XYZ file of C-alpha atoms in Angstrom:
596
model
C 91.570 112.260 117.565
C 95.159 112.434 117.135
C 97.006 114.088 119.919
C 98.707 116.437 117.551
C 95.789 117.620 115.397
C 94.443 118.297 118.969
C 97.361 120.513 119.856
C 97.926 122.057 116.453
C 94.071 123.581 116.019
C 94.784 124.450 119.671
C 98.000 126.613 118.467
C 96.047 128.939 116.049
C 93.334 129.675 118.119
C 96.455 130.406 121.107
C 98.053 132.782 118.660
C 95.168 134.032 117.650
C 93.781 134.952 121.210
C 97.642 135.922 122.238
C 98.655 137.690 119.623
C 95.606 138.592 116.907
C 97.284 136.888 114.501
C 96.515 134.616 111.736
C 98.969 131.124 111.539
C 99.266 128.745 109.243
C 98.362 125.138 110.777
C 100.958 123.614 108.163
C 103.550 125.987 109.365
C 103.516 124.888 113.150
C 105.911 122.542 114.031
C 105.370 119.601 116.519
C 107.736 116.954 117.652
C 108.264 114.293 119.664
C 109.662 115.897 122.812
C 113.608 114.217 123.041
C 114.036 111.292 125.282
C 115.981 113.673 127.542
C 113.330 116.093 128.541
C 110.437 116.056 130.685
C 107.238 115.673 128.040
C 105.537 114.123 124.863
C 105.209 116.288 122.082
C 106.818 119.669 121.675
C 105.802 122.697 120.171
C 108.562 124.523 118.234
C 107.988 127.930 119.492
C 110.378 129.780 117.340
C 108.469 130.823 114.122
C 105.686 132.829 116.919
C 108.475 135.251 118.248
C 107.822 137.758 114.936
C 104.034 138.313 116.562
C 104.998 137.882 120.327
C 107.246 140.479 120.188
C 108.762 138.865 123.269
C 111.784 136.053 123.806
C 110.969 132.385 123.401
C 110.900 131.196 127.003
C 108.010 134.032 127.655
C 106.128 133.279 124.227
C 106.760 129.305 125.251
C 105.417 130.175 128.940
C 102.512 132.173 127.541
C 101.277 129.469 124.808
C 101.550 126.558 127.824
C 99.390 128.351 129.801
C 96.296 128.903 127.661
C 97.154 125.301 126.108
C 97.482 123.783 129.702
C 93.919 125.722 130.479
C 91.884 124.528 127.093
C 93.063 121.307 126.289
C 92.715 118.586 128.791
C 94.977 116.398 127.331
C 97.427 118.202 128.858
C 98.710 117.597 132.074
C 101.351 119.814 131.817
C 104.208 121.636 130.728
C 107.538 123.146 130.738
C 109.552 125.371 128.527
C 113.548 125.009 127.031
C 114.655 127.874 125.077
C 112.221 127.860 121.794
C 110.526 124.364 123.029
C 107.815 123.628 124.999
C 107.278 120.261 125.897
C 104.023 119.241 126.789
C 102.997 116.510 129.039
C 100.041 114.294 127.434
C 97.698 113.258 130.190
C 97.594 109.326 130.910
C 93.798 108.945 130.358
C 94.727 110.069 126.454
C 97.499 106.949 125.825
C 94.447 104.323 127.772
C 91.946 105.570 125.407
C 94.526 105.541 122.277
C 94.921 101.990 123.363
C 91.829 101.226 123.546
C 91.281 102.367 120.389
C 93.411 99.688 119.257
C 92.899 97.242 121.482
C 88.991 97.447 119.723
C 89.956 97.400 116.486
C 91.910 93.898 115.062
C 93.063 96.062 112.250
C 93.821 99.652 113.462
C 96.201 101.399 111.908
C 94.588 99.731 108.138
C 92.369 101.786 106.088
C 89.148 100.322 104.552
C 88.637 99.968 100.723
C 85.863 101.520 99.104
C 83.798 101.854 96.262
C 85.301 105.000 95.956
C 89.048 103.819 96.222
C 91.444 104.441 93.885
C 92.743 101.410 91.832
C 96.701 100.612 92.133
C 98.417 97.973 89.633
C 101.494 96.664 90.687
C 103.667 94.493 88.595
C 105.675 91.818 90.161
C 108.515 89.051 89.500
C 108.591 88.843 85.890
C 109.921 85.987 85.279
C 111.748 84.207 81.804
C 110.318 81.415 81.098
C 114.167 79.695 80.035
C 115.412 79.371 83.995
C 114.013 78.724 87.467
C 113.203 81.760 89.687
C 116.506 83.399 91.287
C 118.021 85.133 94.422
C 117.231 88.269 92.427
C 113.660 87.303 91.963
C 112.927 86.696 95.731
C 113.784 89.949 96.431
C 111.481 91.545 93.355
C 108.616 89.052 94.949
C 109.132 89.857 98.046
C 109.208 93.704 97.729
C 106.316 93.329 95.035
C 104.310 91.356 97.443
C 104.605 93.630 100.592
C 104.076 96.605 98.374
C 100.817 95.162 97.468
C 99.264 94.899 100.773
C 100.885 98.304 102.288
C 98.827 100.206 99.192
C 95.397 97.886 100.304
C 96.211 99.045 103.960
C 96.007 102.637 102.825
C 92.453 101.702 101.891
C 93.138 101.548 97.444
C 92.045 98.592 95.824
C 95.052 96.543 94.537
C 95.611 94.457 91.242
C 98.796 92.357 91.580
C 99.694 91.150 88.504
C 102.719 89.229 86.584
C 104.303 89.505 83.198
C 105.670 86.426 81.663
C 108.453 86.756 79.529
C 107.578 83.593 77.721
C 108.684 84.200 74.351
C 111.863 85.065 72.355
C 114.944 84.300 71.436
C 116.590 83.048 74.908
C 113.099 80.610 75.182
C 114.133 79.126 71.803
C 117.582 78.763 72.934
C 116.369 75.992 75.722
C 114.031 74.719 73.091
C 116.482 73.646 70.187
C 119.146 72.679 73.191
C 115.966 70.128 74.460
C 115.248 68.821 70.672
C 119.027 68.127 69.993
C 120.121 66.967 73.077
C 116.911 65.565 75.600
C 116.110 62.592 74.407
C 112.504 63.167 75.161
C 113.283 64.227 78.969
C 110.478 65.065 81.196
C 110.027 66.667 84.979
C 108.492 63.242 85.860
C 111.004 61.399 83.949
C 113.634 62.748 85.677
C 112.387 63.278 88.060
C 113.077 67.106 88.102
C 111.471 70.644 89.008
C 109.909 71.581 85.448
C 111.526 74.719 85.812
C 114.991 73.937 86.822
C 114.598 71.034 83.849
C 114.579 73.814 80.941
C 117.207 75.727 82.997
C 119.255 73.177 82.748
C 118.668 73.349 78.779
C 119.343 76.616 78.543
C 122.729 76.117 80.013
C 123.526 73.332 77.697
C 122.461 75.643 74.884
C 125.270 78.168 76.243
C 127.812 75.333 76.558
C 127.048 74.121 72.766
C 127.062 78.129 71.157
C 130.428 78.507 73.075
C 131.849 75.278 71.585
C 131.152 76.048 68.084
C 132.065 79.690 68.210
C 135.728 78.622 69.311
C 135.747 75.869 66.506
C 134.677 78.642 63.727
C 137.467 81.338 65.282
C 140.116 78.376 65.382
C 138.751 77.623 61.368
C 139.419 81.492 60.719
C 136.699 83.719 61.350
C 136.346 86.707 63.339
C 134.735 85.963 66.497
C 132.052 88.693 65.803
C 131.117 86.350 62.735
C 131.628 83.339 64.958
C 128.850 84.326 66.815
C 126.540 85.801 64.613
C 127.140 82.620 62.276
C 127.309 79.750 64.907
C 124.707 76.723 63.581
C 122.733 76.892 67.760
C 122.206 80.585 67.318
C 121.137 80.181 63.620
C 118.747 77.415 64.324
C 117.512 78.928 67.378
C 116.707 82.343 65.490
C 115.112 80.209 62.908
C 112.393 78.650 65.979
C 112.031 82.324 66.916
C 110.806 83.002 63.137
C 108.941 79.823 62.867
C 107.221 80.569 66.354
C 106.002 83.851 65.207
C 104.634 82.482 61.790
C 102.682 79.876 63.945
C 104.774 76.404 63.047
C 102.746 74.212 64.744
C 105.505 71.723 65.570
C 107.426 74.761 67.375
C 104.361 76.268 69.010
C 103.710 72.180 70.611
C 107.638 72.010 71.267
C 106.614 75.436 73.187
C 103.722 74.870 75.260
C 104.933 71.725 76.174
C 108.058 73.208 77.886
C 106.544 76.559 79.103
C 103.952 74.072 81.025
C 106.646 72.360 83.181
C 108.242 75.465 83.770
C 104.953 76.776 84.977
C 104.505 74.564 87.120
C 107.688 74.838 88.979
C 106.628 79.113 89.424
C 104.060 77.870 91.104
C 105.383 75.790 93.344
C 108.158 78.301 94.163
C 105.195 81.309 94.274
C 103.642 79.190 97.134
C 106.680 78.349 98.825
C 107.478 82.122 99.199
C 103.829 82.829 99.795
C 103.008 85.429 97.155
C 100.219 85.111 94.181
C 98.839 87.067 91.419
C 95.542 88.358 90.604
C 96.234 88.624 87.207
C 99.218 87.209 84.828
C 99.658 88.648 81.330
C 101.812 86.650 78.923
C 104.657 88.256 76.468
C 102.998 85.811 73.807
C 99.814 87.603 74.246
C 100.706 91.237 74.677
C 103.860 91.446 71.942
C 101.635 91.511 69.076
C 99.222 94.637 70.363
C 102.837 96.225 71.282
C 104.075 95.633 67.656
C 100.735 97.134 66.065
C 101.264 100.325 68.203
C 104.662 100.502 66.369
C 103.589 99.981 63.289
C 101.133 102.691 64.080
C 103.582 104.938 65.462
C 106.053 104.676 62.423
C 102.588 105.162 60.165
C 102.070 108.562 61.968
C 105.651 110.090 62.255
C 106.826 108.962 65.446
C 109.277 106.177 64.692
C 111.079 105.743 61.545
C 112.750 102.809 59.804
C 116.005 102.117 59.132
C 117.917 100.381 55.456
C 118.238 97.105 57.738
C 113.902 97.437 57.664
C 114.472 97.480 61.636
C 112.170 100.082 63.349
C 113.472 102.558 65.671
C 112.773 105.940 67.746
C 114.721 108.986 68.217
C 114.304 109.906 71.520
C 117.422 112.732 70.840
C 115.034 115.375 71.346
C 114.222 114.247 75.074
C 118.269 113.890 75.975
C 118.343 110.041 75.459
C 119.355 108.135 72.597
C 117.535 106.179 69.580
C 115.576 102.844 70.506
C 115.275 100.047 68.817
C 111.937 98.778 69.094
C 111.359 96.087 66.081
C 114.096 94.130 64.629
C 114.962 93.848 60.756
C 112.994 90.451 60.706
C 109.978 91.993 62.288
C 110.334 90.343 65.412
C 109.725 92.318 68.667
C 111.693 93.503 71.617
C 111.262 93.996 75.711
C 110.193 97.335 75.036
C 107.439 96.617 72.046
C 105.479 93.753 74.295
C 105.726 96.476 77.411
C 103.771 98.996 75.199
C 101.422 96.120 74.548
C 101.168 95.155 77.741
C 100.849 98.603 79.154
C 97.529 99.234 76.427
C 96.303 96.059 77.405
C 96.033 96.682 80.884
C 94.620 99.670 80.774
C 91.856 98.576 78.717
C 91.430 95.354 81.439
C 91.157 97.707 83.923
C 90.293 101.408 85.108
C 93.805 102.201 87.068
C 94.239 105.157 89.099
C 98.137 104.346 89.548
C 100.024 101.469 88.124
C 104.066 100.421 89.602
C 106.430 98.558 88.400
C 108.182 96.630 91.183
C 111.728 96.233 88.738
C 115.663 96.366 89.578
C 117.510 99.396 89.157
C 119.491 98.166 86.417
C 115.879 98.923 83.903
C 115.811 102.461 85.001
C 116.374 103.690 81.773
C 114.338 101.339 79.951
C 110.865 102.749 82.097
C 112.022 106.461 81.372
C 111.849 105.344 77.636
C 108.590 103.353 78.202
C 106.986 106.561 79.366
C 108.262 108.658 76.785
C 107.334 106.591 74.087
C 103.400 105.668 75.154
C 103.174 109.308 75.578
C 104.050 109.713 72.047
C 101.644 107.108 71.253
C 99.034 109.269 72.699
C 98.310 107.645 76.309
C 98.040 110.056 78.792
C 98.829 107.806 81.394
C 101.846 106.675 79.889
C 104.198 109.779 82.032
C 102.243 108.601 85.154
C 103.747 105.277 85.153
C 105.715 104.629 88.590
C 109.123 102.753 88.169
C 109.727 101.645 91.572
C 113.454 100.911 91.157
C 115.462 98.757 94.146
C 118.660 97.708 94.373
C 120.592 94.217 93.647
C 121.295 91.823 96.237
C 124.287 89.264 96.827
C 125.402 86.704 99.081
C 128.776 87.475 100.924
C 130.390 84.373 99.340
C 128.829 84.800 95.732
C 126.728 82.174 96.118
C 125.567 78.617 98.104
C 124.210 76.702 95.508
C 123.956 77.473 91.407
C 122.325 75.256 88.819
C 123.862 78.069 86.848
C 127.137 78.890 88.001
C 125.969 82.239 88.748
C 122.970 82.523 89.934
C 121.685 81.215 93.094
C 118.606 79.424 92.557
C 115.593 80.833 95.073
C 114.390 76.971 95.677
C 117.514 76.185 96.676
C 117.966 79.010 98.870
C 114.756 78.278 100.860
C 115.799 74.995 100.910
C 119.220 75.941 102.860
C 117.172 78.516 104.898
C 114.845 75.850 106.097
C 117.809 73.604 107.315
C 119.834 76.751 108.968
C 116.679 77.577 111.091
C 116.408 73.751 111.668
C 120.076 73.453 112.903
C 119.728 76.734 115.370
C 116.483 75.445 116.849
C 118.152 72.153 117.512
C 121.106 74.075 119.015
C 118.765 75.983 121.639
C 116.842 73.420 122.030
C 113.764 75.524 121.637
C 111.497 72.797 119.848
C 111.966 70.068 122.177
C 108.483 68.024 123.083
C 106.911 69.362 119.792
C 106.073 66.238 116.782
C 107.686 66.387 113.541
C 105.064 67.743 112.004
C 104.932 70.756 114.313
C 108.788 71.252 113.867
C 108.824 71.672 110.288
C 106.242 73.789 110.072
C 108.201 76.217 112.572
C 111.228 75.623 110.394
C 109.781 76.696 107.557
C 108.340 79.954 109.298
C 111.101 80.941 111.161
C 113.077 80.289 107.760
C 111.060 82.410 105.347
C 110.520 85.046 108.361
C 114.401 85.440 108.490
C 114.622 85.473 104.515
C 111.734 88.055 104.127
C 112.639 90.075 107.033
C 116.408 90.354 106.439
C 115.409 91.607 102.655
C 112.566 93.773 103.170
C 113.856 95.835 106.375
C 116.768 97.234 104.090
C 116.360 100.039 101.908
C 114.578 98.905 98.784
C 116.093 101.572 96.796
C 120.109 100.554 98.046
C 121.830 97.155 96.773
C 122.312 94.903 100.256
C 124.305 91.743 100.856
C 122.290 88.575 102.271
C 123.440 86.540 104.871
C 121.093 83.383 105.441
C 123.332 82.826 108.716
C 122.608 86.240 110.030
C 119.200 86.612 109.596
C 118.118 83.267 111.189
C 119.608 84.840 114.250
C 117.296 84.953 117.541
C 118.633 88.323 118.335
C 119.234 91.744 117.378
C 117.316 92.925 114.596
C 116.108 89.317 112.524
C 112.382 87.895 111.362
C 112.882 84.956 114.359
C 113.371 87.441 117.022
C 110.297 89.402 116.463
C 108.419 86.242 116.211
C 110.017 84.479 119.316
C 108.677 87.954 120.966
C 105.379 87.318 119.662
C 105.297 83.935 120.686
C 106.275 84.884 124.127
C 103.121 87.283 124.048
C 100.873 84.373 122.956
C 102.467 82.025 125.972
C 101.798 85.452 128.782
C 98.147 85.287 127.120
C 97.370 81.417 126.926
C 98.869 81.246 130.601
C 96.563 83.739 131.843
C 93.125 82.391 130.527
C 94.555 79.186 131.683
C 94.803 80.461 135.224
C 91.366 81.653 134.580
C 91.959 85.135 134.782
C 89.190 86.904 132.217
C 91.403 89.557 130.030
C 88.854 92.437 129.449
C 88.271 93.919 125.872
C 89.145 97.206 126.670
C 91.946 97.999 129.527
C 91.305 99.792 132.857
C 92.211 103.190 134.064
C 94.997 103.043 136.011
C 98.299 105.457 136.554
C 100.402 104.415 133.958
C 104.301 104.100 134.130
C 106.680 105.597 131.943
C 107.349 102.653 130.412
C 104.013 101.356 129.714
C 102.876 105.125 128.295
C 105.875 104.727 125.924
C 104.572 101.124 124.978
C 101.335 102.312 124.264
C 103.077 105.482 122.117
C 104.730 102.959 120.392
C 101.293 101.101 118.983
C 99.727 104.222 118.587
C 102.631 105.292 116.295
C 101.592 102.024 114.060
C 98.873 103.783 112.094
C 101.018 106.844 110.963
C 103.577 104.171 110.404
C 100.986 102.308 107.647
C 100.957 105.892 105.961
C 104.104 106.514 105.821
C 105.428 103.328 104.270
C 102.026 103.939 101.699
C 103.238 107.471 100.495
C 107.097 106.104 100.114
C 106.110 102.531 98.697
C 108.244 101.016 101.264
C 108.307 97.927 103.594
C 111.334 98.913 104.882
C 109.487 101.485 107.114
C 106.981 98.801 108.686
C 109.588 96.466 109.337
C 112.200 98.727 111.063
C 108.835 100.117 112.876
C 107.781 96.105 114.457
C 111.259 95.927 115.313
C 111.643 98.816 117.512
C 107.939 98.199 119.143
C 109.049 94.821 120.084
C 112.263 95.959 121.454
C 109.768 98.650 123.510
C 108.046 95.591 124.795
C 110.969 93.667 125.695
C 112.291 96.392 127.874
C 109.020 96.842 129.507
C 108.856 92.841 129.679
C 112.085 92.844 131.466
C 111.327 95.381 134.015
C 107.788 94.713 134.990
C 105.556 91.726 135.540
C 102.782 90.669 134.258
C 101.002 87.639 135.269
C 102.722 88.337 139.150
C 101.520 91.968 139.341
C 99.713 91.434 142.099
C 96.949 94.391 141.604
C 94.375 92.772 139.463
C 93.123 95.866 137.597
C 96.720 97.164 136.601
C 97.789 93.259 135.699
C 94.192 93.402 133.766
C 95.814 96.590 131.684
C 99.020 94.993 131.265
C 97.652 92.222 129.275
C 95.446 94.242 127.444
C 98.127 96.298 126.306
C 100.548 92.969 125.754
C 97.767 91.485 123.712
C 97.247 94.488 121.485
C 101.229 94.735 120.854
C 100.791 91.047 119.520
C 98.210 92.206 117.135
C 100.127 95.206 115.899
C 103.374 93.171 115.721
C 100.941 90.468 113.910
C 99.720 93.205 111.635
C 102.999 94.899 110.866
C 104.349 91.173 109.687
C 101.366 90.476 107.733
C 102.124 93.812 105.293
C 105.742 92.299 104.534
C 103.988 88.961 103.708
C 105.313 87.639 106.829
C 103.783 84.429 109.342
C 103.844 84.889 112.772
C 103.969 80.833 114.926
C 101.380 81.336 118.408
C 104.049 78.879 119.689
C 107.860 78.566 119.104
């Protein structure tokens, strides 16, 4: 049981016998006694003083020593003003590490029949442009999310939306027709996905071209715009595509299919999937039918234009547009079809949306209006909103101008990690093969961990230079500390020493009882990061346990201690600080090499 459950039961039946009085369990305070003081956790003795009747260093002194006498888990005590500190005996920490040592995935809750079901929505992509710096981060976060909520024991559906219809997909389609001259991904030779990308672009170049043409013939550049022949015939696909023109719908699935295939090649590469992908062509028709419902029963109303709106004045926002005077839909009408469709797929308990602070408004709306529409979950829905990120020199590579291109980045992440292991020389004797696979985990270690130990909720800067670093807080230096622990380990049972399951009893130091604190911590850890929806916790967590080890590392040996039942608990506990650190790295999606 956990040591401060233990204590905390103890501390109402203390006041109880003390004092005859009646406390609260939720209103005792326990801490982690400060590094300065003698102790382990500390009892906040304060709030008893009202039935003491007496000052805190006697109602401290009093509560040690019935706690010191009933609980023999403590080995001692000592009182500071309103504190007392209490001394956890060393058997407790051997058998908490045991506990772990046992169990290859303590600190992780089971799923159950009984467990609740938890949708989470991740990368929605556009099917017009390859995945983006912007995206990794949505993946990434969407990704890690996912397996924190399975290790709190729910069952997890991760699932996409693909925004693969509308106006900006017929943008890259009539820019293809007019100007690709039938070009493929195996023509050219291209990524299918950075292929129509490129169209898209060309589409922007074109629009731009004729809208300065028809300002320098005399229109208004409003008009210009709105009357520019790309935009006109790329509105006219958009109409065509929704009446079912089978030429268009071809010209459609044809280009959706190599951009699908370069997702998944990127998806892989970054090491995140999907158990289930919903499609914008699918879903925007069931969203459009609940509008038409809506605006049958009250809720919406139409405008001259015939475009379909909601007032939303009523609930402090503005009005919404959600179909447009041609009838064709919006975001927001295939989110409310998605959102029905879902729910009918499956029996969710809790359902996030993993989606950049820049939509917060558009979720508050989402809410309001499928609770309009009569869901009752629609209010429940969880926008989990995180910040933008950036590059501290705008960008490294763009097919865009703008946007940096999350191939390319991994690409230039693989090489950096390549270049600093060549520098330290750290590969040397391994084969080609070997290396690259290092290079690529030490690369997407540094890009995951540098992006999911910030803050989701705050905008960050990346730096790809930074975060392959092999100190201080990066991905590579938590693995290289792993890898050390796997080298300690393989050395050992090579020197035929047997390393027992469980670890002896032996006085522990104050460095190896704050080592073993430090994986017992892992579990509450889990929880925490579960109830806040945030891998920022777990990877700040691994970072500080493997800076515990390294200090305890540096100061004590392990395969030279030369008492065979304390070395025999060192490795024990170095082995089970592997498989916490492997744990912790496996929630933010995150490979750990056994060699490096």
């Amino acid at each position: 049981m956990d040591i401060e459950i233990i204590i905390r039961d103890k501390v109402v039946e203390a006041i109880e016998k003390l004092y005859s009085q009646k406390v609260d369990p939720d209103q005792i305070q326990i801490q982690n006694t400060r590094k300065d003081f003698e102790g382990d956790k500390t009892v906040v003795v304060f709030p008893f003083l009202r039935f003491s009747k007496k000052s805190p260093e006697q109602t401290g002194e009093e509560l040690g020593n019935l706690l010191a006498a009933e609980v023999s888990e403590i080995a001692g005590f000592n009182v500071v003003k309103g504190f007392l500190n209490l001394v956890i005996d060393g058997s407790y920490w051997i058998n908490q590490l045991n506990e772990a040592a046992g169990d290859e995935l303590y600190g992780f809750s089971p799923v159950t029949d009984e467990s609740e079901l938890v949708m989470i929505e991740y990368s929605s992509p556009n099917t017009n442009k390859p995945l983006h710096l912007g995206h990794i981060r949505n993946n990434l976060l969407g990704f890690s999310i996912s397996e924190i909520m399975k290790a709190n024991g729910n069952k997890v559906v991760k699932t996409n939306i693909v925004n693969d219809r509308g106006i900006h997909i017929c943008k890259s389609m009539y820019a293809w027709k007019t100007l690709g001259n039938g070009e493929t991904p195996a023509s050219s030779g291209k990524k299918g996905d950075h292929l129509v990308g490129e169209y898209y672009v060309k589409f922007d170049q074109l629009y731009k071209k004729e809208i300065a043409e028809l300002v320098a013939g005399g229109m208004s550049e409003d008009e210009a715009k709105d009357k520019a022949p790309s935009i006109q015939a790329a509105r006219d696909m958009l109409r065509k595509w929704e009446a079912n023109d089978p030429e268009i719908r071809q010209l459609w699935e044809n280009m959706n299919g190599w951009v699908y295939q370069g997702f998944d090649e990127t998806y892989k590469l970054l090491g995140v999937d999907f158990d289930k992908i919903y499609y914008e062509s699918d879903t925007y028709l069931i969203g459009r039918d609940e509008v038409v419902r809506g605006l049958d029963e009250g809720y919406f109303y139409r405008r001259e234009d015939g475009s379909v709106w909601a007032d939303l004045s009523a609930e402090g926002l503005d009005e919404k547009i959600l179909l447009r005077s041609d009838g064709t839909s919006v975001y927001m009408t295939q989110d409310i079809g998605t959102a029905k469709m879902r729910y009918q797929d499956y029996d969710i308990n809790h359902m996030i949306y993993v989606v950049g602070n820049e939509q917060n408004y558009h979720f508050q709306v989402l809410a309001i209006l499928l609770d309009k529409l009569g869901y009752e979950w629609g209010k429940d829905l969880y926008h989990f909103s995180y910040g933008m990120v950036e590059l501290p020199h705008g960008k490294m590579k763009s097919r865009e101008g703008t946007v940096v291109d999350a191939d390319d980045l991994v690409e230039e992440m693989i090489d950096v990690a390549r270049k600093v292991s060549e520098e330290l020389g750290k590969l040397d004797g391994y084969s080609e093969e070997e290396k690259k696979n290092i290079y690529r985990i030490v690369a997407l270690g540094a890009l995951k961990y540098f992006i999911l130990k910030v803050d989701p909720r705050k905008n960050m800067l990346f730096n790809p230079e930074e975060s392959i670093d092999f100190n201080g807080n990066t991905g590579p230096f938590i693995q290289y500390t792993y890898a050390r622990i796997q080298s300690v380990l393989r050395k050992a049972v090579d020197s035929g020493i047997d390393i027992p399951m469980v670890a002896p009893s032996i006085n522990c130091n104050a460095k190896e009882i704050e080592l073993v604190k430090a994986v017992n911590r892992f579990q509450f850890v889990v929880k925490e990061a579960g109830d806040n929806h945030s891998p920022a916790i777990v990877a700040n967590y691994v970072y500080d346990l493997v800076k515990e080890f390294n200090q305890f590392y540096h100061d004590y040996s392990i395969m030279n201690e030369p008492d065979e039942t304390v070395r025999s608990f060192r490795l024990v506990l170095a082995r089970t600080v592997g498989q916490t650190i492997k744990n912790g790295f496996s929630l933010l999606g995150i490979e750990v090499p056994e060699r490096m």
